C-alpha angles and dihedrals in degrees: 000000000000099000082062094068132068121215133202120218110197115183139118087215101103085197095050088055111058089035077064102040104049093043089052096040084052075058095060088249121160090235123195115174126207126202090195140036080230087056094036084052091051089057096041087067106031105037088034094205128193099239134020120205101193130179115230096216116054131136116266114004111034121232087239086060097039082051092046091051088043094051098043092054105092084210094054093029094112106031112128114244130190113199116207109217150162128265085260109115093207082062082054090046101046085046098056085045084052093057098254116165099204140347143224117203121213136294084037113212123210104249094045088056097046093047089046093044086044102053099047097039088056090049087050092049090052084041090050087049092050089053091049100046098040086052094062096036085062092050093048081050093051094044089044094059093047082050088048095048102048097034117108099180126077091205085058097047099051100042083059094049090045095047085048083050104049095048088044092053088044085050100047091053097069086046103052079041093058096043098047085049093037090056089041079050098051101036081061091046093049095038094050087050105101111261089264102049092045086055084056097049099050095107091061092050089050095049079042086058094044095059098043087051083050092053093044097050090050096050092048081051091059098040092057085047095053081040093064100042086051094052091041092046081046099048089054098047111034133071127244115265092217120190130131115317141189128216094203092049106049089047091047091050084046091053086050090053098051103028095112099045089055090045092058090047088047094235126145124233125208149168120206118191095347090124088061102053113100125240116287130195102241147148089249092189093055090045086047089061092047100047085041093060096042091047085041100043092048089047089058089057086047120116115202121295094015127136137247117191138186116208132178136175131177108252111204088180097066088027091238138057142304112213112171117198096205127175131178094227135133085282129217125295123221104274095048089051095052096050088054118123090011148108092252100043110156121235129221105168108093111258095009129140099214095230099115098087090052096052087051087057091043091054098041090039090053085051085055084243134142135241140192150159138227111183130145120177117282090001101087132242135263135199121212115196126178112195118181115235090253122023111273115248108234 
């Protein structure tokens, strides 16, 4: 793994540079060496390498400058930077305003170098991993609305969202993998280093946790979002698993699912007259999903301390039941309400697909119900579903 990085040696001390260069060589480390911050900036930008070990005192330009150029150019931005210093915390301070990742402080030892060079060069390769996946995920999105767009058959259309899918699931496995080992990894780094030192290094354990979280938060992103493609493939090609339902249970299995989601966000959850609505015959995993992205999706317009409920009532006149998904939010302006329940439903939840809503329509639609939606700008929105006591033959 280590003849695959490249690593930048920036420091005016003739002696400093060949005891780091010829330890890290004997690591099978690609080694370029700089007299000057002017000459380590020239390679910055011309030999792009994975890691740059840079001195804060050097004549002429500084190390802090040489980090804050590193760190304003979009190109440089992330590039992991250890920053050799004194014993002087000030020298700490000015580095991490620098932008500085780790430090070493002089006179460096061998194993505090190789731990230091190790773990930022294994975040910059996941890193490197995310970037490239990510890259070509955007460019499957972006080919898979041209497809969408220009697609008449529904047979076409699905085999293409289900073979996505299916790559993006297989991708995404390698990455959470490698999160969940790289943060074992580092708890163990961290947790070995002596109790003052830790102290020291806290700041590098904390950017460390910030990027895991990152990671983490993206993947979880992409997961919802292949979520969403499979139920709504699903929803178009499989046939409803129909048996006795009821109402209060699959909304009270749905609160359980969500209840911490709704307790971070500081949102209420709560059932009126469920316990009064009669069995159905139903497909109850089909009605769980629906239920799951109208309670999720209100959580996510909630401000703090607001109110989902969950409402039914049992409607003789449609031979079936009324259940209404209201929540007191910021609502839903005019071009959003418009796009609901179709092809071309406008998102508003960072990172969403927009698909929910369509899948809602397509489960209520394959029970022969009815749905539909009441919402004004800071009023709140309600949903309004009619479902028959038994699914309607077509």
């Amino acid at each position: 793994m280590a003849s695959s990085f490249s690593i930048l040696i920036i420091d005016d001390d003739p002696d400093i540079l060949r005891f780091l260069k010829d330890f890290l060589a004997a690591k099978h480390y690609s080694i370029r060496t700089a007299c000057s911050g002017e000459e380590g900036l020239n390679y910055v930008h011309t030999d792009q390498p994975d890691l740059v070990l840079l001195d804060v005192v050097m004549a002429g330009m500084s190390g802090y400058e040489v980090c804050r150029q590193i760190r304003i150019n979009p190109v440089t931005t992330l590039l992991p930077v250890v920053m050799m210093t004194g014993v002087h915390p000030e020298e700490r301070i000015k580095g991490i305003q620098a932008g500085a990742d780790d430090f070493l402080t002089k006179p460096i030892t061998r194993e505090a170098l190789y731990a230091r060079v190790r773990s930022l060069l294994r975040i910059k390769e996941l890193h490197d991993v995310i970037q490239t996946q990510a890259t070509q995920l955007a460019k499957w999105n972006k080919e898979l609305k041209v497809q969408l767009e220009h697609e008449a058959k529904l047979a076409e259309v699905t085999r293409m969202l289900g073979d996505i899918g299916h790559e993006v699931k297989n991708m995404l496995m390698p990455v959470l993998n490698g999160v969940e080992l790289l943060q074992d990894e580092l708890d163990e780094l961290f947790q070995r280093l002596p109790p003052p030192v830790r102290e020291k290094a806290g700041t590098s354990q904390q950017i460390c946790q910030e990027i895991i979280e990152m990671v983490t938060r993206s993947a979880q992103r992409i997961q919802n979002q292949v979520r969403d493609i499979a139920d709504c493939v699903k929803g178009l090609t499989s046939p409803l698993q129909v048996g006795p339902c009821e109402l209060e249970k699959v909304v009270e299995t749905v609160f359980q699912t969500l209840h911490l989601v709704a307790n971070k966000q500081g949102v209420k959850l709560e059932t009126v007259d469920l316990e009064k609505l009669p069995q159905i015959q139903a497909d109850e995993g089909r009605l769980f999903k629906a239920f799951y992205n109208l309670v999720n999706n209100a959580i996510a317009e909630m401000p703090h301390g607001g109110t989902v409920t969950v409402q039914g009532a049992d409607d003789l006149m449609e031979a079936g039941l009324r259940v209404d998904v209201i929540d007191d939010g910021r609502g839903m302006p005019e071009e959003v309400l418009s796009s609901l329940f179709s092809s071309k439903v406008i998102s508003r939840k960072a990172g969403g697909t927009g698909l929910g809503t369509k899948i809602v329509k397509d489960v209520v639609d394959a029970h022969g119900g009815h749905i539909s939606v009441d919402s004004a700008v800071g009023k709140g929105t309600t949903f309004h579903l009619s479902l028959p006591y038994a699914p309607v033959e077509k």
